């Protein structure tokens, strides 16, 4: 589930506790957690609601100034059922602390290498992890479409691959583009080819 930054921040500070969506069927599960710009958020409940029954209190709890604003902001296909999704902040995104850890032991380097080898092994386009790590390190803040094009790749699959590296704490997303994390830089340095 994707939340706008303002809404994610509202969940983190406790001012937003619900979201509304038009969905043919629920797309999230109660109890599931997801990453946002403001940390980890849990789905605390999910129920169908009559949009005409959304109150001013509901709108306020969704971060809207009025019922009209909440209805206008409904994401999804109009005409589909409306779901009220309960949201609660779990805590900071653990990837942030992980990405800051640049004191890598031999065991940690080996674990990262094994994760990257698995990603490379499952790829339909061949090994990519080191290439993208180095590309991000060499081009901080460069637009994802430009980075993808430099490798002859489509943008969306490229972005999914960078997200896999982010999940390992190796990259950071910026407003535009990416940058290598301290952990990612330490890994690249520790595993640099001898002739580099």
GROMACS .gro file of C-alpha atoms in nm:
model
  196
    1UNK     CA    1   0.000   0.000   0.000
    2UNK     CA    2   0.138   0.337  -0.094
    3UNK     CA    3   0.073   0.639   0.127
    4UNK     CA    4   0.155   0.999   0.033
    5UNK     CA    5   0.431   1.145   0.250
    6UNK     CA    6   0.190   1.375   0.438
    7UNK     CA    7  -0.035   1.081   0.529
    8UNK     CA    8   0.256   0.856   0.630
    9UNK     CA    9   0.387   1.133   0.854
   10UNK     CA   10   0.039   1.168   1.002
   11UNK     CA   11   0.034   0.798   1.087
   12UNK     CA   12   0.376   0.834   1.252
   13UNK     CA   13   0.263   1.129   1.465
   14UNK     CA   14  -0.076   0.973   1.544
   15UNK     CA   15  -0.296   1.226   1.365
   16UNK     CA   16  -0.388   0.983   1.083
   17UNK     CA   17  -0.534   0.645   1.176
   18UNK     CA   18  -0.732   0.542   0.867
   19UNK     CA   19  -0.718   0.549   0.488
   20UNK     CA   20  -0.995   0.492   0.236
   21UNK     CA   21  -0.959   0.311  -0.096
   22UNK     CA   22  -1.181   0.199  -0.387
   23UNK     CA   23  -1.085  -0.165  -0.444
   24UNK     CA   24  -1.261  -0.460  -0.609
   25UNK     CA   25  -1.123  -0.672  -0.323
   26UNK     CA   26  -0.892  -0.599  -0.029
   27UNK     CA   27  -0.533  -0.550  -0.143
   28UNK     CA   28  -0.385  -0.563   0.206
   29UNK     CA   29  -0.418  -0.803   0.496
   30UNK     CA   30  -0.498  -0.710   0.853
   31UNK     CA   31  -0.177  -0.732   1.055
   32UNK     CA   32   0.053  -0.685   0.755
   33UNK     CA   33   0.324  -0.419   0.771
   34UNK     CA   34   0.477  -0.202   0.501
   35UNK     CA   35   0.753   0.053   0.455
   36UNK     CA   36   0.682   0.424   0.417
   37UNK     CA   37   0.892   0.739   0.421
   38UNK     CA   38   0.795   0.777   0.788
   39UNK     CA   39   0.874   0.424   0.899
   40UNK     CA   40   0.687   0.098   0.931
   41UNK     CA   41   0.306   0.100   0.930
   42UNK     CA   42   0.072  -0.187   1.022
   43UNK     CA   43  -0.276  -0.253   0.884
   44UNK     CA   44  -0.482  -0.274   1.204
   45UNK     CA   45  -0.819  -0.336   1.036
   46UNK     CA   46  -0.992  -0.343   0.700
   47UNK     CA   47  -1.367  -0.313   0.647
   48UNK     CA   48  -1.600  -0.211   0.367
   49UNK     CA   49  -1.790   0.112   0.423
   50UNK     CA   50  -2.065   0.306   0.253
   51UNK     CA   51  -1.895   0.622   0.122
   52UNK     CA   52  -2.209   0.818   0.218
   53UNK     CA   53  -2.146   0.709   0.577
   54UNK     CA   54  -1.797   0.863   0.599
   55UNK     CA   55  -1.814   1.126   0.874
   56UNK     CA   56  -1.618   1.443   0.940
   57UNK     CA   57  -1.435   1.250   1.215
   58UNK     CA   58  -1.346   0.976   0.963
   59UNK     CA   59  -1.220   1.239   0.720
   60UNK     CA   60  -1.009   1.402   0.991
   61UNK     CA   61  -0.866   1.064   1.094
   62UNK     CA   62  -0.772   1.013   0.725
   63UNK     CA   63  -0.583   1.344   0.716
   64UNK     CA   64  -0.851   1.530   0.520
   65UNK     CA   65  -1.004   1.865   0.611
   66UNK     CA   66  -1.356   1.753   0.517
   67UNK     CA   67  -1.563   1.457   0.397
   68UNK     CA   68  -1.560   1.608   0.046
   69UNK     CA   69  -1.180   1.621   0.053
   70UNK     CA   70  -1.160   1.261   0.177
   71UNK     CA   71  -1.395   1.143  -0.099
   72UNK     CA   72  -1.208   1.342  -0.365
   73UNK     CA   73  -0.882   1.181  -0.251
   74UNK     CA   74  -1.017   0.825  -0.277
   75UNK     CA   75  -0.768   0.616  -0.470
   76UNK     CA   76  -0.877   0.329  -0.693
   77UNK     CA   77  -1.152   0.279  -0.947
   78UNK     CA   78  -1.476   0.468  -0.876
   79UNK     CA   79  -1.774   0.238  -0.842
   80UNK     CA   80  -1.576  -0.033  -0.665
   81UNK     CA   81  -1.634  -0.097  -0.294
   82UNK     CA   82  -1.482   0.150  -0.050
   83UNK     CA   83  -1.258   0.010   0.221
   84UNK     CA   84  -1.166   0.176   0.550
   85UNK     CA   85  -0.812   0.066   0.637
   86UNK     CA   86  -0.699   0.112   0.995
   87UNK     CA   87  -0.336   0.226   1.019
   88UNK     CA   88  -0.091   0.229   1.307
   89UNK     CA   89   0.272   0.328   1.323
   90UNK     CA   90   0.503   0.043   1.421
   91UNK     CA   91   0.836   0.222   1.435
   92UNK     CA   92   1.133   0.338   1.237
   93UNK     CA   93   1.219   0.160   0.914
   94UNK     CA   94   1.483  -0.098   1.017
   95UNK     CA   95   1.654  -0.049   0.681
   96UNK     CA   96   1.766   0.297   0.796
   97UNK     CA   97   1.973   0.165   1.086
   98UNK     CA   98   2.094  -0.125   0.873
   99UNK     CA   99   2.205   0.106   0.591
  100UNK     CA  100   2.406   0.320   0.834
  101UNK     CA  101   2.609   0.024   0.960
  102UNK     CA  102   2.937   0.041   0.770
  103UNK     CA  103   3.139  -0.164   1.021
  104UNK     CA  104   3.115  -0.488   0.823
  105UNK     CA  105   3.266  -0.809   0.957
  106UNK     CA  106   3.381  -1.086   0.727
  107UNK     CA  107   3.063  -1.276   0.817
  108UNK     CA  108   2.846  -0.976   0.729
  109UNK     CA  109   3.024  -0.930   0.397
  110UNK     CA  110   2.970  -1.299   0.325
  111UNK     CA  111   2.599  -1.273   0.412
  112UNK     CA  112   2.553  -0.973   0.184
  113UNK     CA  113   2.740  -1.151  -0.095
  114UNK     CA  114   2.515  -1.456  -0.058
  115UNK     CA  115   2.201  -1.238  -0.079
  116UNK     CA  116   2.335  -1.066  -0.390
  117UNK     CA  117   2.432  -1.398  -0.551
  118UNK     CA  118   2.076  -1.524  -0.497
  119UNK     CA  119   1.934  -1.208  -0.656
  120UNK     CA  120   2.171  -1.245  -0.950
  121UNK     CA  121   2.088  -1.614  -0.983
  122UNK     CA  122   1.712  -1.549  -1.002
  123UNK     CA  123   1.750  -1.272  -1.259
  124UNK     CA  124   1.617  -1.321  -1.611
  125UNK     CA  125   1.869  -1.066  -1.741
  126UNK     CA  126   2.184  -1.203  -1.578
  127UNK     CA  127   2.394  -1.079  -1.286
  128UNK     CA  128   2.312  -0.717  -1.205
  129UNK     CA  129   2.366  -0.642  -0.836
  130UNK     CA  130   2.726  -0.520  -0.840
  131UNK     CA  131   2.670  -0.325  -1.162
  132UNK     CA  132   2.375  -0.138  -1.014
  133UNK     CA  133   2.546  -0.081  -0.678
  134UNK     CA  134   2.844   0.072  -0.856
  135UNK     CA  135   2.620   0.273  -1.090
  136UNK     CA  136   2.430   0.420  -0.793
  137UNK     CA  137   2.758   0.491  -0.610
  138UNK     CA  138   2.897   0.671  -0.915
  139UNK     CA  139   2.578   0.867  -0.994
  140UNK     CA  140   2.411   0.993  -0.675
  141UNK     CA  141   2.086   1.175  -0.743
  142UNK     CA  142   2.071   1.080  -1.110
  143UNK     CA  143   1.720   1.004  -1.235
  144UNK     CA  144   1.617   0.637  -1.238
  145UNK     CA  145   1.515   0.649  -1.609
  146UNK     CA  146   1.863   0.779  -1.697
  147UNK     CA  147   2.035   0.510  -1.491
  148UNK     CA  148   1.813   0.240  -1.640
  149UNK     CA  149   1.877   0.365  -1.994
  150UNK     CA  150   2.252   0.361  -1.934
  151UNK     CA  151   2.218  -0.016  -1.883
  152UNK     CA  152   1.968  -0.064  -2.166
  153UNK     CA  153   1.694  -0.149  -1.914
  154UNK     CA  154   1.333  -0.047  -1.868
  155UNK     CA  155   1.279   0.196  -1.580
  156UNK     CA  156   1.027   0.002  -1.367
  157UNK     CA  157   1.221  -0.329  -1.355
  158UNK     CA  158   1.536  -0.129  -1.280
  159UNK     CA  159   1.363   0.048  -0.991
  160UNK     CA  160   1.244  -0.287  -0.852
  161UNK     CA  161   1.603  -0.408  -0.857
  162UNK     CA  162   1.726  -0.098  -0.672
  163UNK     CA  163   1.448  -0.152  -0.415
  164UNK     CA  164   1.584  -0.505  -0.355
  165UNK     CA  165   1.923  -0.350  -0.278
  166UNK     CA  166   1.756  -0.094  -0.051
  167UNK     CA  167   1.591  -0.378   0.141
  168UNK     CA  168   1.942  -0.506   0.216
  169UNK     CA  169   2.044  -0.160   0.341
  170UNK     CA  170   2.278  -0.098   0.047
  171UNK     CA  171   2.110   0.204  -0.117
  172UNK     CA  172   1.895   0.505  -0.022
  173UNK     CA  173   1.615   0.655  -0.229
  174UNK     CA  174   1.635   1.030  -0.280
  175UNK     CA  175   1.365   1.268  -0.403
  176UNK     CA  176   1.534   1.220  -0.740
  177UNK     CA  177   1.742   0.908  -0.793
  178UNK     CA  178   1.940   0.716  -0.536
  179UNK     CA  179   2.263   0.718  -0.343
  180UNK     CA  180   2.477   0.441  -0.204
  181UNK     CA  181   2.437   0.389   0.170
  182UNK     CA  182   2.734   0.373   0.408
  183UNK     CA  183   2.676  -0.004   0.426
  184UNK     CA  184   2.667  -0.028   0.045
  185UNK     CA  185   2.986   0.177   0.011
  186UNK     CA  186   3.162  -0.039   0.271
  187UNK     CA  187   3.052  -0.354   0.089
  188UNK     CA  188   3.175  -0.224  -0.247
  189UNK     CA  189   3.510  -0.126  -0.093
  190UNK     CA  190   3.550  -0.461   0.084
  191UNK     CA  191   3.473  -0.661  -0.230
  192UNK     CA  192   3.643  -0.443  -0.491
  193UNK     CA  193   3.833  -0.643  -0.751
  194UNK     CA  194   4.209  -0.638  -0.690
  195UNK     CA  195   4.271  -0.449  -1.015
  196UNK     CA  196   4.027  -0.169  -0.925
   0.00000   0.00000   0.00000
